[in-house]
Amino acid sequence: GEAGLQSLCAPHTGSLLLAVHFYSSPGPTPLIPSTALGVLLLFLSALLAYAGIRRSLRNSSLLVSLCLTLSAFWSAYGVILILAGQGLLPSPQDARDALVPGLATFTLALLLVALVGFLCREPVLALVAAAVSLASAHEVALHYSSSLGPSAVACSHLLVCLVGGYFALGRILCVLSKGKVALPGTDLAEKKSQEQSWGSAGCTNPFAAPGLLLNMLAGSVLGCRLLGVTHRLFPGQVPWLWAAGAFQIGICVLSYRAMDVLMATAFGFTSILKFAAGYSLLYPTWQPEEPHFPTPFLVVFSILFAVLALFLSLQSPVDGLYLLVFVAYCIALACSPRGFFAGGPQGVAVAIFVASALVSLVHLYNVRARAKILPGKGAVKALLARSNLLKLREGPELHAPYLGYSKYADAEVLAYACSVLASFALTATGDPQAPLGTVVIPWVVVAGGILKLLGGSVAFARGKTLESSAFILYSVLWIIWGLTRFGGLYGPARSFHAAVGIIAFILFNSFIVFCSLFLNMAWFFYSLTFMLVAVSFLLDAIHALPAGYDIAATLIFGLVSFYCFLAALCSSTFEGCCLPLGRPVVQLGGVGAGTTKCLHLPARKASSVKRIADILRNGGTCGIPTDTVYVLVAACSRPDAVEKAHRSKRQAQDRPMSLWISSLKQLEPAKHLFTPLLWDFMEAAWPSPISLVIPRGEWVDFLGMKDSAKYVGTPQSVAIRIPDCSVTTHLIDLVGPIVVTSANPTGEADTTHHNQVYAKLGDKVDAVLCGGPSPENIASTVVDCTKIDSGNIGFFRVGIVPKSQV
């Protein structure tokens, strides 16, 4: 509710500011100076983006599209207002050329949102969208005819304020009256029930629509020039392009959150094109000639787009066809030496504008409506069902990492694609002494660097430690190296310092190469060929670069990355490995081999706990998470398992194994063998991380350990407790009392993560229940209760629970 309230308060605050601005603009000085208005709009756009993202993670609604589109638009608009306020757009002609492409796109984009809003019965939202759209349309008209006064624009903005104010009032009344008073259209509880009945129908990626609307923005800046709406391309239009690029990188991350790998990769690709276009518009301000474009790079980019389109059309044919427009765009750029300034790419930009509008309409409608339009998924599935070769991967486990659980889908596809792009951008260098102020900086730095950094961060969030550190290291190298070599900081004077820096990178990378020996062949070659690229940088720094070596190195690296890109795409789309990544070069007992022999099951699922219980009942030993650290357990009812657990630990005599139960009912048959004081103390102390050492007696025989009872406790006493952990007690309920020992070889540190259990104990465990990192890194407190009847307790070990609490 708070995010919903905030997301509709931000538009009407912004509209109020704009209304004041336009009402006062006929006068000699506007009430709010341009610069101040721009800064305020930037601030509001950040709020809007936050509200849209917060809202969307709970339910998919049109509000997400409205918030993100408005936010992107206002951030660019704010920057242009700041530029105008600083006197960088002197003539009205300049202001018109800067503002019109964005305003026109925005009119259409919000009109689409409003249309779908009315169709899907969300009147408040549709009114806001329609009013802002109307305001933008009036502002475009204002730039072309003087007869239409600015007050028309302000009127539309006031309408937004009224609708927003009405909604805010409704929410405040609803909160104050605890839901008794609700103005029509503002009751979120009623909406939620509707949304749930719809939400189950369409679980598509809610961020795809705003991402596609941003593609319209970039298309319109170039298309307006071709259609003669604006007179020239100049730096005043850069904020539109760069805002669209920056927001698309954000939407790329959000699409990974929505588990949509292919759309996320597509948005990553299109954001590179937007940054490049913006850079080439800025470029003539410090270089007299127009930038020329590296052809091989663009051809490779079009191939990547085509491959992605092929895979995306398996998921949804409409989106696959849509990406083919971008293939055409890259080819048009490669054919024209003037790049974005030529007519060909601008013509394709118009096509991108139209296609984006249509496809985003489909996406907007499909997020909310019960009846889908143009999905075409069924046809593809039916076609693939006939062929025996390929099976599409489906089901809830599609994006689950090897162990545990992740909020993000896998971003390796994008990271490999960035390696391909960066390496092919380097092959077009020409004379390395010339300051390469062509468009290569944004290609190399943005493609290789920023998006790879994003891929590395997502890999880290998925628990892929080695892959993430490699991606992050390579991205840092691309960024630093791209900026120095092409920014002219490097200059003709190569220095010793650059060589030392690159040598440090090479040492780092050699460590990654060594680690990738244990991962798989593809990774080994990927990191090894990157070494070739780093060596080429080094030779360049010490003036010893043989002719053609750098081109060969980057080509080899590019091709290996391309293979990895294809393999990652295949494995995320099809079942069974189509393109093999190879086995680890070196097999390790306990690391690479762990995937086959030892079961790893997620602790979140009751079915996993049931399987572990079956293994224990059949005489296995398992590693399980508890309220403290990971432990190795065996069932008391299986003497052979108890003996096996004891052997696997090579237990030292001073660390005897202890007993765990899930409730005192399991000791009920032997209650007469305990003193009343001890029984009361056990009832008071458990469940908790407190182990009580109690005198050994006949009660041990009730647990059915037979001969193996000698391994548990000492001849005089036994440690026993009820753990304070629902998974563990549920398991003991299924199996009966268990024998427990810490899951690490005697004398080593405690095991605090499921990955460590198998690494430390190897084949001695039959299965591991994976609960992620331990909640506590300290073991339990052990209390000596052997002399409790004489009024004394002692402490063998003080763990989590302090003495005072016991």
XYZ file of C-alpha atoms in Angstrom, residues 41-730:
690
model
C 12.153 16.112 -11.713
C 15.302 13.957 -11.420
C 14.568 13.482 -7.728
C 10.941 12.545 -8.441
C 11.941 10.105 -11.183
C 14.144 8.244 -8.692
C 11.190 7.996 -6.285
C 8.939 6.749 -9.073
C 11.404 4.089 -10.169
C 11.697 2.884 -6.567
C 7.908 2.727 -6.199
C 7.524 0.837 -9.481
C 10.125 -1.750 -8.541
C 8.819 -2.212 -4.995
C 5.274 -2.626 -6.285
C 6.147 -5.068 -9.009
C 7.959 -7.588 -6.879
C 4.633 -8.368 -5.239
C 2.227 -8.353 -8.167
C 2.406 -7.591 -11.854
C 0.291 -4.626 -12.750
C 0.223 -1.792 -15.233
C 1.472 0.460 -12.453
C 4.978 -0.932 -13.021
C 4.947 0.126 -16.666
C 3.515 3.520 -15.821
C 6.033 4.216 -13.048
C 9.116 3.079 -14.961
C 8.123 4.860 -18.186
C 7.320 8.106 -16.368
C 10.514 7.825 -14.373
C 12.721 7.339 -17.466
C 10.989 10.196 -19.250
C 11.208 12.667 -16.404
C 14.849 11.905 -15.702
C 15.787 12.725 -19.336
C 13.427 15.696 -19.423
C 14.948 16.977 -16.189
C 18.476 16.788 -17.627
C 17.403 18.686 -20.764
C 15.754 21.372 -18.584
C 19.000 21.687 -16.621
C 20.930 22.076 -19.908
C 18.456 24.742 -21.036
C 18.745 26.503 -17.678
C 22.539 26.585 -18.020
C 22.209 28.264 -21.429
C 23.336 25.323 -23.549
C 20.209 25.419 -25.757
C 20.230 29.100 -26.751
C 17.658 29.302 -29.560
C 14.036 28.067 -29.487
C 14.998 25.888 -32.509
C 17.566 24.052 -30.304
C 15.055 23.528 -27.515
C 12.562 22.161 -30.038
C 15.098 19.755 -31.582
C 16.076 18.524 -28.123
C 12.589 18.058 -26.668
C 10.257 17.017 -29.480
C 11.511 13.419 -30.158
C 11.162 12.479 -26.493
C 7.824 14.229 -25.987
C 6.333 12.605 -29.092
C 7.410 9.119 -27.982
C 6.144 9.762 -24.541
C 2.725 10.822 -25.832
C 2.355 7.560 -27.703
C 3.835 5.345 -24.975
C 1.506 6.654 -22.274
C -1.413 6.530 -24.658
C -0.760 2.779 -25.012
C -0.616 2.388 -21.213
C -3.862 4.359 -20.873
C -5.570 2.292 -23.571
C -4.663 -0.987 -21.872
C -5.625 0.548 -18.510
C -9.148 1.254 -19.757
C -9.395 -2.209 -21.322
C -8.263 -3.900 -18.102
C -10.539 -1.781 -15.907
C -7.957 0.309 -14.059
C -9.583 3.734 -14.452
C -7.453 5.798 -12.015
C -4.227 4.611 -13.583
C -5.540 5.045 -17.122
C -6.636 8.628 -16.345
C -3.204 9.538 -15.022
C -1.511 8.048 -18.101
C -3.941 9.696 -20.511
C -3.572 13.104 -18.847
C 0.251 13.048 -18.907
C 0.092 11.861 -22.505
C -2.223 14.763 -23.364
C 0.141 17.194 -21.643
C 3.057 15.929 -23.732
C 1.020 16.190 -26.934
C 0.145 19.799 -26.088
C 3.781 20.545 -25.362
C 4.804 19.225 -28.799
C 2.127 21.448 -30.358
C 3.400 24.352 -28.271
C 6.824 24.050 -29.930
C 5.292 24.297 -33.410
C 2.516 26.860 -33.091
C 2.513 29.989 -31.030
C -1.296 30.269 -31.026
C -1.602 27.430 -28.509
C -0.706 28.883 -25.122
C 1.280 27.052 -22.463
C -1.795 27.015 -20.238
C -3.196 24.091 -22.281
C -0.214 22.009 -21.165
C -0.665 23.166 -17.600
C -4.360 22.198 -17.672
C -3.498 18.591 -18.552
C -0.946 18.532 -15.755
C -3.582 19.825 -13.342
C -5.825 16.939 -14.340
C -3.058 14.540 -13.254
C -2.830 16.402 -9.935
C -6.581 16.056 -9.398
C -6.630 12.324 -10.156
C -3.509 11.732 -8.059
C -4.943 13.820 -5.233
C -8.196 11.869 -5.366
C -6.295 8.572 -5.151
C -4.102 9.801 -2.283
C -7.174 11.057 -0.417
C -8.883 7.692 -0.916
C -5.832 5.817 0.413
C -5.468 8.116 3.443
C -9.169 7.763 4.316
C -8.891 4.013 3.883
C -5.863 3.825 6.224
C -7.366 6.147 8.852
C -10.738 4.383 8.918
C -9.032 0.947 8.800
C -10.715 0.125 5.483
C -14.298 1.117 6.349
C -14.379 4.204 4.098
C -13.145 3.621 0.546
C -13.610 5.960 -2.406
C -14.450 4.051 -5.618
C -11.335 2.997 -7.526
C -8.975 3.370 -4.581
C -9.708 0.217 -2.611
C -6.581 -1.882 -2.890
C -8.025 -4.928 -1.079
C -10.698 -5.348 -3.726
C -8.026 -4.856 -6.406
C -5.782 -7.479 -4.850
C -8.465 -10.160 -5.095
C -9.007 -9.242 -8.763
C -5.272 -9.270 -9.377
C -4.901 -12.691 -7.836
C -7.608 -14.115 -10.074
C -5.800 -12.591 -13.071
C -2.239 -12.992 -11.895
C -2.414 -16.770 -12.055
C -3.429 -16.517 -15.710
C -0.463 -14.495 -16.934
C 2.860 -14.864 -15.222
C 4.955 -13.057 -17.843
C 7.827 -10.684 -17.186
C 6.148 -7.392 -16.110
C 9.294 -5.401 -16.963
C 9.337 -6.313 -20.659
C 6.755 -3.655 -21.583
C 8.584 -0.613 -20.091
C 11.821 -1.913 -21.651
C 10.197 -2.010 -25.090
C 8.721 1.481 -24.620
C 12.294 2.698 -24.009
C 13.344 1.214 -27.369
C 10.729 3.504 -28.932
C 12.496 6.475 -27.348
C 15.835 5.750 -29.004
C 14.145 4.971 -32.316
C 12.301 8.271 -32.239
C 15.431 10.427 -31.716
C 17.012 9.074 -34.921
C 13.728 8.648 -36.801
C 12.630 12.275 -36.252
C 15.775 13.430 -38.031
C 15.002 11.277 -41.091
C 11.368 12.422 -41.196
C 12.467 16.066 -40.970
C 10.718 16.678 -37.650
C 14.027 17.848 -36.132
C 16.709 19.687 -38.090
C 19.829 17.971 -36.811
C 21.230 15.421 -34.385
C 23.098 17.228 -31.601
C 24.133 16.726 -27.949
C 20.816 18.116 -26.671
C 19.182 14.772 -27.567
C 21.761 12.659 -25.694
C 19.792 12.665 -22.373
C 16.929 10.775 -24.081
C 19.294 8.097 -25.407
C 21.336 7.717 -22.256
C 18.332 7.715 -19.931
C 16.845 4.931 -22.065
C 20.177 3.036 -21.941
C 20.580 3.408 -18.172
C 16.978 2.381 -17.476
C 17.364 -0.619 -19.770
C 20.354 -1.837 -17.766
C 18.102 -1.560 -14.691
C 15.308 -3.427 -16.466
C 17.868 -6.063 -17.468
C 18.609 -6.730 -13.766
C 14.887 -6.733 -12.945
C 14.258 -9.240 -15.751
C 16.815 -11.534 -14.129
C 14.766 -11.113 -10.951
C 11.685 -12.101 -12.972
C 13.606 -15.212 -14.148
C 13.510 -14.157 -17.804
C 17.042 -14.766 -19.120
C 16.433 -14.121 -22.803
C 14.589 -10.808 -22.480
C 17.195 -9.645 -19.956
C 19.968 -10.407 -22.458
C 18.053 -8.589 -25.210
C 17.707 -5.471 -23.033
C 21.430 -5.622 -22.217
C 22.193 -5.644 -25.965
C 19.849 -2.778 -26.847
C 21.214 -0.627 -24.009
C 24.686 -0.904 -25.626
C 23.250 0.511 -28.863
C 21.678 3.418 -26.976
C 24.904 4.345 -25.192
C 26.781 4.140 -28.501
C 24.267 6.394 -30.258
C 24.476 8.953 -27.455
C 28.267 8.890 -27.556
C 28.391 9.427 -31.298
C 26.130 12.484 -30.956
C 28.472 13.921 -28.324
C 31.587 13.025 -30.294
C 31.600 15.915 -32.819
C 31.789 18.419 -29.951
C 35.469 17.584 -29.353
C 36.486 16.060 -32.718
C 35.903 17.911 -35.961
C 35.061 14.817 -38.073
C 32.104 12.487 -37.622
C 32.968 9.147 -35.979
C 33.570 6.127 -38.209
C 32.284 2.742 -37.161
C 34.148 -0.555 -36.700
C 32.460 -2.838 -39.239
C 33.515 -6.294 -37.910
C 32.098 -5.402 -34.556
C 28.666 -4.519 -35.913
C 28.502 -7.675 -38.030
C 29.260 -9.759 -34.921
C 26.648 -7.798 -32.975
C 24.029 -8.591 -35.632
C 24.970 -12.308 -35.425
C 24.517 -12.262 -31.617
C 21.133 -10.573 -32.043
C 20.130 -13.196 -34.633
C 21.115 -16.121 -32.366
C 19.241 -14.550 -29.460
C 16.193 -13.983 -31.695
C 16.250 -17.663 -32.652
C 16.203 -18.816 -29.032
C 13.712 -16.143 -27.971
C 11.272 -17.224 -30.680
C 11.095 -20.615 -28.935
C 9.895 -18.801 -25.815
C 7.626 -16.317 -27.614
C 7.678 -15.970 -31.420
C 6.533 -12.321 -31.362
C 9.599 -11.235 -29.376
C 11.879 -13.337 -31.594
C 10.585 -11.600 -34.730
C 10.895 -8.251 -32.995
C 14.623 -8.774 -32.385
C 15.151 -9.317 -36.122
C 14.547 -5.558 -36.536
C 17.671 -4.995 -34.426
C 19.621 -7.422 -36.635
C 18.665 -5.187 -39.557
C 19.670 -2.121 -37.532
C 23.181 -3.470 -36.826
C 23.659 -4.419 -40.480
C 22.497 -0.953 -41.605
C 25.018 0.620 -39.198
C 27.793 -1.636 -40.537
C 26.986 -0.694 -44.152
C 27.066 3.068 -43.663
C 30.415 4.641 -42.765
C 28.615 7.623 -41.141
C 26.859 5.353 -38.655
C 23.932 6.913 -36.796
C 24.112 10.051 -38.947
C 23.279 8.192 -42.183
C 19.806 7.684 -43.629
C 19.862 3.865 -43.592
C 20.084 3.304 -39.824
C 17.618 6.169 -39.285
C 15.135 4.388 -41.547
C 15.521 1.199 -39.513
C 15.124 3.327 -36.354
C 11.641 4.308 -37.590
C 10.873 0.604 -38.027
C 12.135 -0.050 -34.475
C 9.801 2.687 -33.223
C 6.752 1.124 -34.879
C 7.657 -2.474 -33.956
C 8.373 -1.537 -30.320
C 5.009 0.202 -30.040
C 3.154 -2.876 -31.316
C 5.101 -5.446 -29.283
C 4.897 -3.388 -26.082
C 1.123 -3.147 -26.583
C 1.020 -6.970 -26.748
C 3.125 -7.211 -23.565
C 1.117 -4.591 -21.673
C -2.093 -6.370 -22.522
C -0.767 -9.844 -21.747
C 0.411 -8.909 -18.264
C -3.145 -8.195 -17.183
C -5.622 -9.884 -19.482
C -7.006 -13.381 -19.233
C -7.119 -13.933 -22.993
C -3.644 -13.549 -24.476
C -2.992 -12.009 -27.876
C -0.394 -13.457 -30.246
C 1.588 -15.607 -27.854
C 2.172 -18.465 -30.333
C 3.933 -20.494 -27.661
C 1.757 -23.553 -28.172
C 2.738 -23.866 -31.842
C 6.455 -23.913 -31.029
C 5.949 -26.479 -28.266
C 3.911 -28.726 -30.546
C 6.606 -28.482 -33.210
C 9.404 -29.370 -30.776
C 7.353 -32.185 -29.224
C 7.480 -33.970 -32.593
C 11.270 -33.867 -32.839
C 13.163 -36.306 -30.659
C 16.380 -34.282 -30.626
C 15.413 -31.221 -28.609
C 13.336 -30.956 -25.461
C 12.510 -27.559 -23.971
C 13.365 -27.123 -20.316
C 10.381 -26.271 -18.166
C 9.083 -26.448 -14.661
C 9.835 -24.718 -11.369
C 13.394 -26.078 -11.121
C 14.392 -24.359 -14.372
C 16.356 -21.542 -12.752
C 17.372 -23.196 -9.492
C 21.152 -23.042 -8.987
C 23.105 -26.260 -8.308
C 22.436 -25.930 -4.568
C 19.987 -23.870 -2.607
C 17.857 -21.063 -3.925
C 18.430 -17.788 -5.792
C 16.350 -14.700 -6.547
C 18.070 -14.235 -9.909
C 18.162 -16.219 -13.147
C 21.545 -17.081 -14.639
C 23.337 -14.127 -16.302
C 26.187 -16.062 -17.922
C 24.711 -15.686 -21.419
C 25.029 -11.905 -21.245
C 28.520 -12.020 -19.731
C 29.850 -14.262 -22.520
C 28.171 -12.114 -25.176
C 29.930 -9.051 -23.734
C 33.275 -10.827 -24.046
C 32.530 -11.486 -27.718
C 31.579 -7.846 -28.322
C 34.553 -6.384 -26.479
C 37.068 -8.631 -28.221
C 35.726 -7.896 -31.719
C 35.681 -4.171 -30.984
C 39.424 -4.407 -30.360
C 40.179 -6.122 -33.667
C 39.285 -2.975 -35.599
C 42.051 -0.900 -34.053
C 44.216 0.066 -37.019
C 47.153 2.157 -35.885
C 47.510 1.749 -32.113
C 49.340 5.099 -31.857
C 46.384 7.055 -33.281
C 43.970 8.211 -30.566
C 41.156 5.847 -31.327
C 38.389 8.289 -30.779
C 36.077 6.318 -33.017
C 33.059 4.959 -31.323
C 35.074 2.129 -29.825
C 35.229 3.498 -26.289
C 31.534 3.068 -25.577
C 31.485 -0.293 -27.339
C 34.415 -1.758 -25.452
C 33.882 -0.076 -22.131
C 30.130 -0.399 -21.915
C 29.837 -3.813 -23.526
C 32.862 -5.440 -21.987
C 32.814 -3.606 -18.733
C 29.571 -2.495 -17.202
C 27.353 -5.334 -18.408
C 29.998 -7.894 -17.535
C 30.167 -6.400 -14.050
C 26.409 -6.907 -13.884
C 26.792 -10.532 -15.051
C 29.476 -11.107 -12.410
C 27.300 -9.656 -9.658
C 24.353 -11.852 -10.627
C 26.641 -14.904 -10.762
C 27.803 -14.011 -7.251
C 24.197 -13.761 -6.062
C 23.662 -17.282 -7.447
C 26.585 -18.629 -5.427
C 29.007 -19.105 -8.342
C 32.147 -17.880 -6.651
C 34.804 -18.588 -9.290
C 32.737 -17.490 -12.296
C 31.704 -14.259 -10.618
C 35.261 -13.342 -9.617
C 36.477 -14.023 -13.181
C 33.722 -11.909 -14.754
C 34.320 -9.037 -12.344
C 38.093 -9.153 -12.897
C 37.739 -9.130 -16.691
C 35.202 -6.316 -16.593
C 37.576 -4.194 -14.516
C 40.372 -4.852 -17.012
C 38.187 -3.906 -19.999
C 37.036 -0.698 -18.329
C 40.475 0.484 -17.208
C 42.226 -0.547 -20.387
C 39.513 0.789 -22.686
C 39.573 4.170 -20.987
C 43.367 4.496 -20.976
C 44.173 3.273 -24.472
C 41.363 5.071 -26.251
C 41.002 8.078 -24.015
C 44.459 9.188 -25.076
C 45.607 8.992 -21.428
C 47.975 6.348 -22.680
C 49.465 8.611 -25.338
C 52.488 7.717 -27.411
C 54.615 7.442 -24.256
C 54.086 3.919 -22.952
C 55.263 3.607 -19.399
C 56.629 1.046 -16.977
C 53.613 1.568 -14.693
C 51.111 0.313 -17.260
C 53.206 -2.826 -17.773
C 53.309 -3.493 -14.011
C 49.532 -3.128 -13.754
C 48.963 -5.548 -16.597
C 51.425 -8.050 -15.078
C 49.363 -7.942 -11.865
C 46.266 -8.749 -13.934
C 48.076 -11.637 -15.611
C 49.039 -13.096 -12.217
C 45.455 -12.804 -11.053
C 44.210 -14.444 -14.215
C 46.703 -17.309 -13.937
C 45.126 -18.112 -10.571
C 41.687 -18.170 -12.260
C 43.071 -20.452 -15.014
C 44.362 -22.821 -12.341
C 40.991 -22.872 -10.552
C 39.083 -23.410 -13.799
C 40.974 -26.692 -14.266
C 38.572 -28.091 -11.661
C 35.473 -26.506 -13.240
C 35.179 -27.561 -16.901
C 37.006 -27.443 -20.225
C 35.081 -24.469 -21.619
C 35.980 -22.284 -18.657
C 39.595 -23.405 -18.829
C 39.879 -22.311 -22.476
C 37.925 -19.118 -21.823
C 40.290 -17.965 -19.083
C 43.364 -19.224 -20.963
C 42.532 -17.280 -24.139
C 41.886 -14.174 -22.066
C 45.492 -14.590 -20.977
C 46.479 -14.129 -24.650
C 44.595 -10.826 -24.774
C 46.266 -9.660 -21.545
C 49.681 -10.605 -22.978
C 48.916 -8.541 -26.080
C 48.175 -5.551 -23.815
C 51.484 -6.175 -22.028
C 53.518 -6.353 -25.254
C 51.814 -3.165 -26.408
C 52.845 -1.452 -23.164
C 56.520 -2.362 -23.583
C 56.626 -1.539 -27.335
C 57.197 -5.125 -28.410
C 53.896 -5.937 -30.109
C 54.454 -8.078 -33.240
C 52.223 -7.131 -36.180
C 48.864 -8.886 -36.132
C 49.350 -10.585 -32.758
C 46.667 -8.551 -30.977
C 44.148 -9.205 -33.748
C 44.850 -12.952 -33.608
C 44.590 -13.016 -29.794
C 41.310 -11.111 -29.689
C 39.849 -13.237 -32.496
C 40.663 -16.479 -30.657
C 39.221 -15.106 -27.408
C 36.130 -13.865 -29.270
C 35.467 -17.265 -30.843
C 35.891 -19.151 -27.549
C 33.508 -16.681 -25.851
C 31.045 -17.171 -28.711
C 31.086 -20.938 -28.162
C 30.490 -20.402 -24.428
C 27.638 -17.995 -25.273
C 25.955 -20.625 -27.469
C 26.509 -23.370 -24.898
C 25.009 -21.244 -22.092
C 21.978 -20.400 -24.267
C 21.444 -24.060 -25.189
C 21.727 -25.332 -21.656
C 19.261 -22.741 -20.374
C 16.728 -23.541 -23.128
C 16.950 -27.259 -23.843
C 17.102 -30.330 -21.667
C 20.198 -32.456 -22.026
C 23.476 -30.803 -23.030
C 23.473 -29.874 -26.709
C 26.885 -28.177 -26.730
C 29.187 -29.838 -24.211
C 31.153 -27.651 -21.804
C 33.534 -30.545 -21.162
C 34.503 -32.350 -17.985
C 36.847 -30.852 -15.408
C 40.472 -31.199 -16.544
C 41.442 -32.370 -13.062
C 39.036 -34.519 -11.019
C 39.043 -33.805 -7.293
C 37.562 -36.091 -4.679
C 35.080 -33.917 -2.827
C 34.775 -30.992 -5.226
C 34.090 -31.755 -8.868
C 32.994 -35.292 -8.145
C 30.468 -34.170 -5.541
C 27.726 -33.829 -8.107
C 27.416 -37.562 -8.720
C 27.872 -39.618 -5.552
C 26.400 -37.609 -2.719
C 22.805 -36.368 -2.728
C 22.401 -32.650 -1.991
C 18.791 -31.779 -1.145
C 17.332 -28.332 -0.317
C 16.159 -28.067 3.324
C 13.245 -25.774 2.374
C 11.304 -28.771 1.055
C 9.496 -31.292 3.235
C 10.080 -33.897 0.504
C 13.861 -33.509 0.965
C 13.575 -34.088 4.715
C 11.513 -37.208 3.978
C 14.208 -38.567 1.635
C 16.932 -37.900 4.231
C 14.775 -39.748 6.801
C 14.554 -42.761 4.437
C 18.342 -42.774 4.015
C 18.837 -42.657 7.795
C 16.332 -45.470 8.364
C 18.221 -47.569 5.819
C 21.446 -47.175 7.760
C 22.985 -44.114 6.078
C 24.770 -41.141 7.636
C 23.776 -37.600 6.623
C 24.965 -34.023 7.113
C 22.124 -31.748 8.264
C 21.685 -28.074 9.256
C 20.694 -27.296 12.866
C 20.106 -24.306 15.102
C 23.927 -24.016 15.399
C 26.445 -25.535 12.950
C 26.145 -28.476 10.497
C 26.293 -31.952 12.053
C 26.687 -35.563 10.928
C 23.831 -37.803 12.123
C 22.860 -41.502 12.204
C 19.684 -43.216 13.440
C 19.858 -44.852 16.912
C 17.738 -47.720 15.616
C 20.547 -48.720 13.208
C 23.637 -49.821 15.224
C 25.644 -50.274 11.977
C 25.047 -46.613 11.058
C 26.141 -45.434 14.518
C 29.347 -47.422 14.135
C 29.886 -45.978 10.638
C 29.449 -42.414 11.902
C 31.957 -43.069 14.652
C 34.489 -44.467 12.177
C 34.030 -41.626 9.697
C 34.948 -39.116 12.345
C 37.942 -40.982 13.811
C 36.497 -39.639 17.059
C 39.000 -38.603 19.681
C 37.924 -39.925 23.100
C 37.464 -36.419 24.528
C 34.801 -35.568 21.912
C 32.174 -38.300 22.389
C 29.032 -38.446 20.208
C 25.794 -37.096 21.671
C 22.093 -38.014 21.465
C 19.297 -35.855 20.077
C 15.551 -36.308 20.477
C 12.638 -34.236 19.167
C 10.508 -34.288 22.318
C 10.599 -35.721 25.843
C 7.839 -38.142 24.783
C 10.574 -40.275 23.224
C 12.057 -40.775 26.727
C 8.623 -41.188 28.360
C 8.888 -45.050 28.684
C 12.052 -44.543 30.756
C 10.810 -41.586 32.799
C 10.978 -43.572 36.049
C 14.757 -43.877 35.584
C 15.303 -40.081 35.833
C 15.123 -38.050 39.033
C 12.157 -35.604 39.100
C 14.510 -32.592 39.390
C 16.466 -33.621 36.280
C 13.230 -34.273 34.319
C 11.901 -30.807 35.250
C 15.209 -29.198 34.277
C 15.114 -30.940 30.867
C 11.545 -29.716 30.335
C 12.555 -26.153 31.215
C 15.798 -26.046 29.183
C 14.674 -27.487 25.824
C 14.267 -26.982 22.868
C 17.417 -24.838 22.846
C 21.120 -24.988 22.000
C 21.880 -26.434 25.478
C 23.208 -30.012 25.711
C 22.749 -31.656 29.112
C 25.286 -34.277 30.181
C 23.336 -36.757 32.325
C 24.347 -39.989 34.092
C 24.313 -43.060 31.870
C 21.740 -45.647 32.914
C 19.350 -48.340 31.736
C 17.369 -45.692 29.815
C 19.973 -45.836 27.007
C 18.847 -49.385 26.159
C 15.331 -48.112 25.313
C 16.764 -46.394 22.207
C 17.740 -49.699 20.527
C 21.434 -49.063 19.868
C 22.478 -52.529 21.136
C 26.296 -53.015 20.905
C 27.054 -49.700 19.275
C 25.868 -47.826 22.408
C 29.482 -47.863 23.559
C 30.327 -45.222 20.919
C 27.859 -42.725 22.370
C 28.933 -40.610 25.339
C 31.415 -41.843 27.941
C 30.996 -44.953 30.145
C 29.623 -42.710 32.926
C 27.500 -40.126 31.101
C 25.717 -39.128 27.870
C 25.053 -35.668 26.351
C 21.478 -35.197 25.140
C 19.360 -32.305 23.755
C 16.311 -31.241 21.759
C 17.511 -28.891 18.991
C 15.722 -25.567 18.450
C 15.343 -26.015 14.685
C 12.138 -27.046 12.920
C 13.874 -28.967 10.095
C 15.963 -31.011 12.527
C 13.094 -31.825 14.901
C 10.864 -32.747 11.942
